[in-house]
Coordinates of C-alpha atoms and ligand atoms in Angstrom, one line a residue:
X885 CA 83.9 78.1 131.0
X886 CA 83.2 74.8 131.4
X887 CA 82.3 72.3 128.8
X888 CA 79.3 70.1 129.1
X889 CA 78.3 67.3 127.0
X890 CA 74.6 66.3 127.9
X891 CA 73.4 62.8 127.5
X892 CA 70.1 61.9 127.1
X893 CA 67.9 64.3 125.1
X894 CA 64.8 63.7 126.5
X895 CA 62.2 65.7 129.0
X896 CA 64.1 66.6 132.0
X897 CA 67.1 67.6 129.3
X898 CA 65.0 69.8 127.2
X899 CA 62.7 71.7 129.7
X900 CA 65.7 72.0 132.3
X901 CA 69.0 71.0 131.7
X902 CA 69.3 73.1 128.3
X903 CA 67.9 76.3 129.6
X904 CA 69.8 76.1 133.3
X905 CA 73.1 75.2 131.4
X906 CA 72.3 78.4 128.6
X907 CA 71.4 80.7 131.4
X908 CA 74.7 80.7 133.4
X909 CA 77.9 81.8 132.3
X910 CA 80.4 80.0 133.6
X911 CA 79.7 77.2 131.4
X912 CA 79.4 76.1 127.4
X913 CA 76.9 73.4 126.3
X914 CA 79.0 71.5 123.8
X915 CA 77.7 68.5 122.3
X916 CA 75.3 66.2 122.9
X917 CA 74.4 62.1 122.9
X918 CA 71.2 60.5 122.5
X919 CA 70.0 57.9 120.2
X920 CA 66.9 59.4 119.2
X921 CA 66.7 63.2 119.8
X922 CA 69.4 66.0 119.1
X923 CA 69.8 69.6 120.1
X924 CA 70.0 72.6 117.7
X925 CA 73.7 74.0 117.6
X926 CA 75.4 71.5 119.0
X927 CA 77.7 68.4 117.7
X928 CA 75.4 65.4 118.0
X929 CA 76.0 61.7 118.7
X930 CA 74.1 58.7 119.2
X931 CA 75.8 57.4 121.7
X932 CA 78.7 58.3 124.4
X933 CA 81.6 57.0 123.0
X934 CA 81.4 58.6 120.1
X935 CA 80.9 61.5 122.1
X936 CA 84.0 61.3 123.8
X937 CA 86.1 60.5 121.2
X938 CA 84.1 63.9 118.8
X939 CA 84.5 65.5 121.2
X940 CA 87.0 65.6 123.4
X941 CA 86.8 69.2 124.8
X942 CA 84.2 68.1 126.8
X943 CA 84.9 68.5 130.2
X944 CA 81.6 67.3 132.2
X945 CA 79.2 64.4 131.3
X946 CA 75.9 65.1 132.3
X947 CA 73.7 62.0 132.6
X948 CA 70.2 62.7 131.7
X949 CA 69.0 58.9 130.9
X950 CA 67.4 57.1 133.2
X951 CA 68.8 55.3 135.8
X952 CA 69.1 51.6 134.4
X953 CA 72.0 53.1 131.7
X954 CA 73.5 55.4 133.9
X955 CA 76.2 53.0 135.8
X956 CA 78.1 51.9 132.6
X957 CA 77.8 55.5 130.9
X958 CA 79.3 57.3 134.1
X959 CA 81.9 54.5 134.3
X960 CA 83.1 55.6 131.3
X961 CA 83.1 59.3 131.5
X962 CA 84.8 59.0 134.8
X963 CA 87.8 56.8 133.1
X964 CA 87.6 59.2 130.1
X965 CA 88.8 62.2 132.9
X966 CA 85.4 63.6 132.5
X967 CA 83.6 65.3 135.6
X968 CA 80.2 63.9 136.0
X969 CA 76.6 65.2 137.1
X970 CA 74.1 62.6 137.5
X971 CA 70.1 62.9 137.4
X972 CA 68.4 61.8 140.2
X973 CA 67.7 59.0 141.6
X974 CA 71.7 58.6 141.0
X975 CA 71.4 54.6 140.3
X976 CA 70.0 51.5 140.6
X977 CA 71.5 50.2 143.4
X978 CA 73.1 52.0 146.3
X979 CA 76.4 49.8 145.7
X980 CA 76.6 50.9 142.6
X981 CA 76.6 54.7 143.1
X982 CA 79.3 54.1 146.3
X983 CA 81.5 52.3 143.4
X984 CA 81.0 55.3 141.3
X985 CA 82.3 57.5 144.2
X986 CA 85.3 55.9 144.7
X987 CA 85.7 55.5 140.8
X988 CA 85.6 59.3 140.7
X989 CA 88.1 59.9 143.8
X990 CA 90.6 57.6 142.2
X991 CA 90.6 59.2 138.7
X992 CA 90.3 63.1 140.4
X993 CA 87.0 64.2 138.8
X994 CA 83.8 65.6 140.3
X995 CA 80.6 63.3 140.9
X996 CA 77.2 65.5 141.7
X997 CA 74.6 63.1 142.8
X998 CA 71.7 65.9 142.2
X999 CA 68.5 66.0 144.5
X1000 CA 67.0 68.6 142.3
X1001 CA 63.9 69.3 144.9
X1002 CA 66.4 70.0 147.4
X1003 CA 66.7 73.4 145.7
X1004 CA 63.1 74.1 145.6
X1005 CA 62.4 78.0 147.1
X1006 CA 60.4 76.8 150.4
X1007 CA 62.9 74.3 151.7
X1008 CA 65.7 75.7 152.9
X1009 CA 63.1 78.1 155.1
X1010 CA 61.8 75.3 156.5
X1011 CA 64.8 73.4 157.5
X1012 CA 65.9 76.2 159.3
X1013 CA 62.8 76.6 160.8
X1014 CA 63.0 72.9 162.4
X1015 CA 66.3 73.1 163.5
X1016 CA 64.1 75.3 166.5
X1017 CA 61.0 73.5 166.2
X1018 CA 61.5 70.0 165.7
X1019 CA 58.1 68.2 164.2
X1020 CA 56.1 66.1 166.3
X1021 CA 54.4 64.8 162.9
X1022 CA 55.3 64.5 159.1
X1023 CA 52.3 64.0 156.4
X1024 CA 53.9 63.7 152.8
X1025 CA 51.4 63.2 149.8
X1026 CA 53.2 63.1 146.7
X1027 CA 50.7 62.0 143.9
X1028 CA 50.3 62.8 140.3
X1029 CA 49.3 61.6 136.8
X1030 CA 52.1 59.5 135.5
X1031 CA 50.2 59.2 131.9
X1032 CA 51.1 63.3 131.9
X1033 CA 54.5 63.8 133.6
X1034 CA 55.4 60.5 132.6
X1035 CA 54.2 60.0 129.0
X1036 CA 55.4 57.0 126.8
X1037 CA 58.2 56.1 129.7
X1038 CA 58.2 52.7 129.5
X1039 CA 61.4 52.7 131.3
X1040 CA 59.9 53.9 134.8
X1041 CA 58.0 50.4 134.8
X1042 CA 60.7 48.1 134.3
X1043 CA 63.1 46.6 136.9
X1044 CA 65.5 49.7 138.3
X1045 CA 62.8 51.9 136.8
X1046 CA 61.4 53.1 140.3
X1047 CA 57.9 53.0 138.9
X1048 CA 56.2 55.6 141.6
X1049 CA 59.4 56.3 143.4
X1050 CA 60.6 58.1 140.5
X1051 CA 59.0 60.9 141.9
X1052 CA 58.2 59.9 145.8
X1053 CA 62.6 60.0 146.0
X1054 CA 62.4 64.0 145.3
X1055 CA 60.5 64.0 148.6
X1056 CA 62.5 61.4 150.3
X1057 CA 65.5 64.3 149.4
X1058 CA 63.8 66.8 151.0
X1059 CA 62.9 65.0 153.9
X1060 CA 66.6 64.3 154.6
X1061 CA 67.7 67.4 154.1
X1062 CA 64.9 69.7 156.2
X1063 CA 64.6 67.1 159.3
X1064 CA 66.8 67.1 161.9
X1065 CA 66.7 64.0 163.7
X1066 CA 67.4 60.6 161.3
X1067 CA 64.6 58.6 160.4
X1068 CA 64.0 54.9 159.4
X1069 CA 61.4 53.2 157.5
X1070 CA 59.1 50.3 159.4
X1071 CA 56.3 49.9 156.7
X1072 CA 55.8 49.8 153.1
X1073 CA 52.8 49.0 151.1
X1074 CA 53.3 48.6 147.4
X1075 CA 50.3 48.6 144.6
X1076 CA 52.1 47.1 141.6
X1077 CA 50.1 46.6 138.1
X1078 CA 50.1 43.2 136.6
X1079 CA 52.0 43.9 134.2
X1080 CA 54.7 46.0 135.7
X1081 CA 57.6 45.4 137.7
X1082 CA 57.6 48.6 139.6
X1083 CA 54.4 50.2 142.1
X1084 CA 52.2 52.4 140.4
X1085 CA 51.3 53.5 144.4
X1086 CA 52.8 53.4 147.8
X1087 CA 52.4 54.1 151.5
X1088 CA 55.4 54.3 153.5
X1089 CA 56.0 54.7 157.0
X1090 CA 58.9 56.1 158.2
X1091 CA 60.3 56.6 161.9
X1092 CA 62.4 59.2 163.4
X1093 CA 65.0 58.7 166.4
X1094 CA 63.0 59.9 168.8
X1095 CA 59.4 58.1 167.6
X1096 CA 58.3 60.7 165.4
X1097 CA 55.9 59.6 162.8
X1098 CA 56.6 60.5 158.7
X1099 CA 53.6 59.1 156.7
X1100 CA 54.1 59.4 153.0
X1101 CA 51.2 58.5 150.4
X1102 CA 52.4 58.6 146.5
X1103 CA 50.7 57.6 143.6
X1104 CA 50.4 57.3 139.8
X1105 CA 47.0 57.6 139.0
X1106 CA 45.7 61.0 140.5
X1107 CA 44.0 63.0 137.7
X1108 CA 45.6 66.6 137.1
X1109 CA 46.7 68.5 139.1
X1110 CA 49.4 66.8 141.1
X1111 CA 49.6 66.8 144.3
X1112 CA 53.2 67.3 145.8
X1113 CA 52.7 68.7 149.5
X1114 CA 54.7 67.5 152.5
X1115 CA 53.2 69.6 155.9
X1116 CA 55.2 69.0 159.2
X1117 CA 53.7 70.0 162.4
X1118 CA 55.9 70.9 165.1
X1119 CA 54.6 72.6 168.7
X1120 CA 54.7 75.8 167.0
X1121 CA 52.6 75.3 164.7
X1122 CA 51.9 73.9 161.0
X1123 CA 54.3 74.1 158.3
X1124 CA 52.8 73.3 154.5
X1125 CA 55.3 73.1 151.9
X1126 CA 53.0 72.7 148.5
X1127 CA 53.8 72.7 145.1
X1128 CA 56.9 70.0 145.6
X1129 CA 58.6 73.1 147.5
X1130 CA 57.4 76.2 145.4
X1131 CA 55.2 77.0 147.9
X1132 CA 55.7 77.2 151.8
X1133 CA 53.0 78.3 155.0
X1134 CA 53.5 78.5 158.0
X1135 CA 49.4 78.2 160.0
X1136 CA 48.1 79.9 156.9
X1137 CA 50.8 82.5 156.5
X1138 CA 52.6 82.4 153.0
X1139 CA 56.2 82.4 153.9
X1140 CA 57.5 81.2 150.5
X1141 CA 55.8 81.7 147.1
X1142 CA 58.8 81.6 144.3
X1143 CA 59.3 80.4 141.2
X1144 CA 61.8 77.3 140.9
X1145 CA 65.2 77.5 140.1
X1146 CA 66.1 73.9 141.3
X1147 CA 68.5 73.5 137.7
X1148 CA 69.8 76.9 138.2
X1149 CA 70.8 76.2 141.8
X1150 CA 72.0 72.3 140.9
X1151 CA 74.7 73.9 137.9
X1152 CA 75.7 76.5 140.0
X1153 CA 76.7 73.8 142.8
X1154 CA 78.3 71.3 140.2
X1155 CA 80.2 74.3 138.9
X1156 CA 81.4 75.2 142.2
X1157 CA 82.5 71.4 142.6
X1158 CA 84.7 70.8 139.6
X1159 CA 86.1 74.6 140.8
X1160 CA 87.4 73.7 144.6
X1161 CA 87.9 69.7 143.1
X1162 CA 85.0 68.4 145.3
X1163 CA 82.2 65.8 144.6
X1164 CA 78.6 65.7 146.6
X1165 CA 77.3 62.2 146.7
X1166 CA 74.7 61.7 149.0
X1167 CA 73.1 58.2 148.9
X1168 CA 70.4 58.4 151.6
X1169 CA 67.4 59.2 149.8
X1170 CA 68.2 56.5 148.0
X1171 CA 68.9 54.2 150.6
X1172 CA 65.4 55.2 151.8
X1173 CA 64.3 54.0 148.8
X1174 CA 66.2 50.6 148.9
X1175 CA 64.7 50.4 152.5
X1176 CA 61.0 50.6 151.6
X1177 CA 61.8 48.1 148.3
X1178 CA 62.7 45.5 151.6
X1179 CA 60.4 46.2 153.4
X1180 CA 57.6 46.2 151.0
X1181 CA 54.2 44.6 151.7
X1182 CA 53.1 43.6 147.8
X1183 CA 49.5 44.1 146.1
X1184 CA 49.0 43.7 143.0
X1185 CA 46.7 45.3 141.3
X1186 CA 44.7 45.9 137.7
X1187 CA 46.9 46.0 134.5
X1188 CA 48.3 49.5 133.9
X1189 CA 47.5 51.1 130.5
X1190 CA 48.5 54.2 129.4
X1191 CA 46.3 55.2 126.9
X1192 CA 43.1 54.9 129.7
X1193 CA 42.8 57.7 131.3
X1194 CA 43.3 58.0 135.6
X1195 CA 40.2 57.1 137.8
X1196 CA 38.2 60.0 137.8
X1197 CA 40.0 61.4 135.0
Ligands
NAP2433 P1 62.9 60.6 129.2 O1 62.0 61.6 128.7 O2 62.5 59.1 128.9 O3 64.3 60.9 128.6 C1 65.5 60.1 128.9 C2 66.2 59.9 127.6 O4 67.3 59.0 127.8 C3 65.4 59.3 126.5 O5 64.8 60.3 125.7 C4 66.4 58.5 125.7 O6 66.8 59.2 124.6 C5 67.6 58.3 126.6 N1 68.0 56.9 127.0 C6 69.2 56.4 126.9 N2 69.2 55.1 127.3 C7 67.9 54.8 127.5 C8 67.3 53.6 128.0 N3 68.0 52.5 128.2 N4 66.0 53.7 128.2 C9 65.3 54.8 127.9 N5 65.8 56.0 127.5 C10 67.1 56.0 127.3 O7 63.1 60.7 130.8 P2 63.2 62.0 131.7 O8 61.8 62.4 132.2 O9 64.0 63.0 131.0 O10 64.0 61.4 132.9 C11 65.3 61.1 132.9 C12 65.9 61.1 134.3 O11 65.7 62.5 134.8 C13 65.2 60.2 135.2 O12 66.1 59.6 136.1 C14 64.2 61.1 136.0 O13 64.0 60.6 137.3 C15 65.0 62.4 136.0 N6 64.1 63.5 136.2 C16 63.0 63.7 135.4 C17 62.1 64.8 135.6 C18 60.9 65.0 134.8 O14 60.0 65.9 135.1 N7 60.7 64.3 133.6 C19 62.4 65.7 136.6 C20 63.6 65.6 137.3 C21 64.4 64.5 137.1 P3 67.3 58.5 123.3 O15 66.2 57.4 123.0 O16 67.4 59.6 122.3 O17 68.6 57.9 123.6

């Protein structure tokens, strides 16, 4: 079995990482670090560190924080021996998740750079479905309350934060994993809040090799439900992936309708991993993200406040 220790007891921790890591076999949640929050059963610490030095069965770090921490905290794990899983997005920078790469390869551990939506049921239909039908024209609308999936996260809204490509990234990681040609952004518009550093709304457009058009739409501030769709069309047809991925039609017909098991998927890969002595780091979503961040055409807009509720609300 292998031994976890899971940093960062917070929403993604609790609703996914705890019951994905419980439910598979091959490994042993062992302890846990957070400042705030603990987990029932398990050695707690408030920090790292400590962590490490409690506990030093631990095998795996598994950063759960968001991404502003995560550089120093993986640095550490790595030089500690520790294998590492990282949330997504997997940093700040791009530069500094190629530095935690090498890092890893010098010291002989595993690095997992997750893209959780990649294992969402619909995609990996689809992207074999464009490898014979390329698309001639990508719509992605990614939009959702932040006050609900997002409550109290101050974080998201400061510098390395993401603001609304906290979520628009999961699609960016689909998008490079289900199209077959590379693309490129050539246009971003951001709609920042006065009083944030990050965009509470964007529209990106992105370019593929051969001139085929990606238009994504994301924002903060759409009233329940959320909106996570990405439809390609392609000269046979329409493909709508729904639900972030749960969901997948092809001209109507339901092709995929599953329940998740992204977390499942994502510890059953980083298992794997740290078994054949392997890390999976793949920066481009990322990189799409730094791209748009250059690129960016800036609005700013009204003050953000949390406790109002969404237009239309
Ligand atoms: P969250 O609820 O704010 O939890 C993150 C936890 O990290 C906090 O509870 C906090 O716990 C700890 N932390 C340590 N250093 C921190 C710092 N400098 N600032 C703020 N918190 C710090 O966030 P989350 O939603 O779980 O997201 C964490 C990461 O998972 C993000 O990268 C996000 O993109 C990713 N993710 C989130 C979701 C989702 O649906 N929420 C889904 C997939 C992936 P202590 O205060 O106890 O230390």
């Amino acid at each position: 079995m292998l031994k976890l220790g899971l940093v960062g007891i917070g929403a993604i921790a609790r609703k996914a990482h705890v019951p994905a890591i419980e439910s598979n076999p091959d490994l042993a949640l062992v302890a846990a670090a957070s400042r705030h929050g603990t987990l029932p059963g398990i050695a707690s610490y408030t920090n790292l560190t400590d962590m490490l030095e409690g506990s030093p069965e631990i095998e795996a770090v598994v950063l759960c924080v968001p991404p502003e921490p995560r550089f120093d905290m993986a640095r550490e794990a790595i030089a500690a021996g520790k294998h590492v899983f990282l949330e997504k997005p997997p940093g700040v920078t791009v530069s500094e998740v190629h530095a935690l790469e090498a890092a890893a390869r010098d010291a002989g551990v595993t690095l997992l750079a997750s893209w959780h939506s990649r294992y969402a049921p619909g995609v990996e239909t689809l992207r074999q479905r464009l490898f014979s039908t390329p698309p001639t024209r990508v719509n992605v609308t990614w939009r959702e309350d932040v006050r609900v999936y997002h409550p109290g996260q101050s974080w998201i809204w400061e510098p390395g934060g993401y603001g609304v490509f906290d979520p628009l990234i999961n699609a960016f990681s689909i998008l490079t994993y289900i199209l077959p040609r590379p693309f490129r952004a050539v246009s971003s518009r951001f709609e920042t809040p006065s009083n944030c550093a990050q965009p509470i709304a964007a529209q990106v457009l992105f370019k593929d090799t051969e001139g085929v058009e990606i238009h994504c739409d994301a924002s903060f501030d759409q009233p329940d439900p959320p909106t996570w769709d990405i439809v390609v069309e392609t000269g046979a047809g329409t493909f709508h992936m729904q639900k972030g991925g749960a969901i997948l039609s092809h001209d109507g017909t339901v092709l995929v309708d599953e329940p998740e098991t992204e977390y499942a998927n994502l510890y059953a890969l980083f298992a794997g991993l740290v078994r054949a002595g392997r890390s999976d780091v793949d920066v481009t979503p990322l990189a799409h993200v730094a791209d748009c961040f250059l690129l960016a055409d800036h609005h700013t807009v009204g003050p953000f406040d949390e406790s109002i509720p969404a237009p239309g609300a």
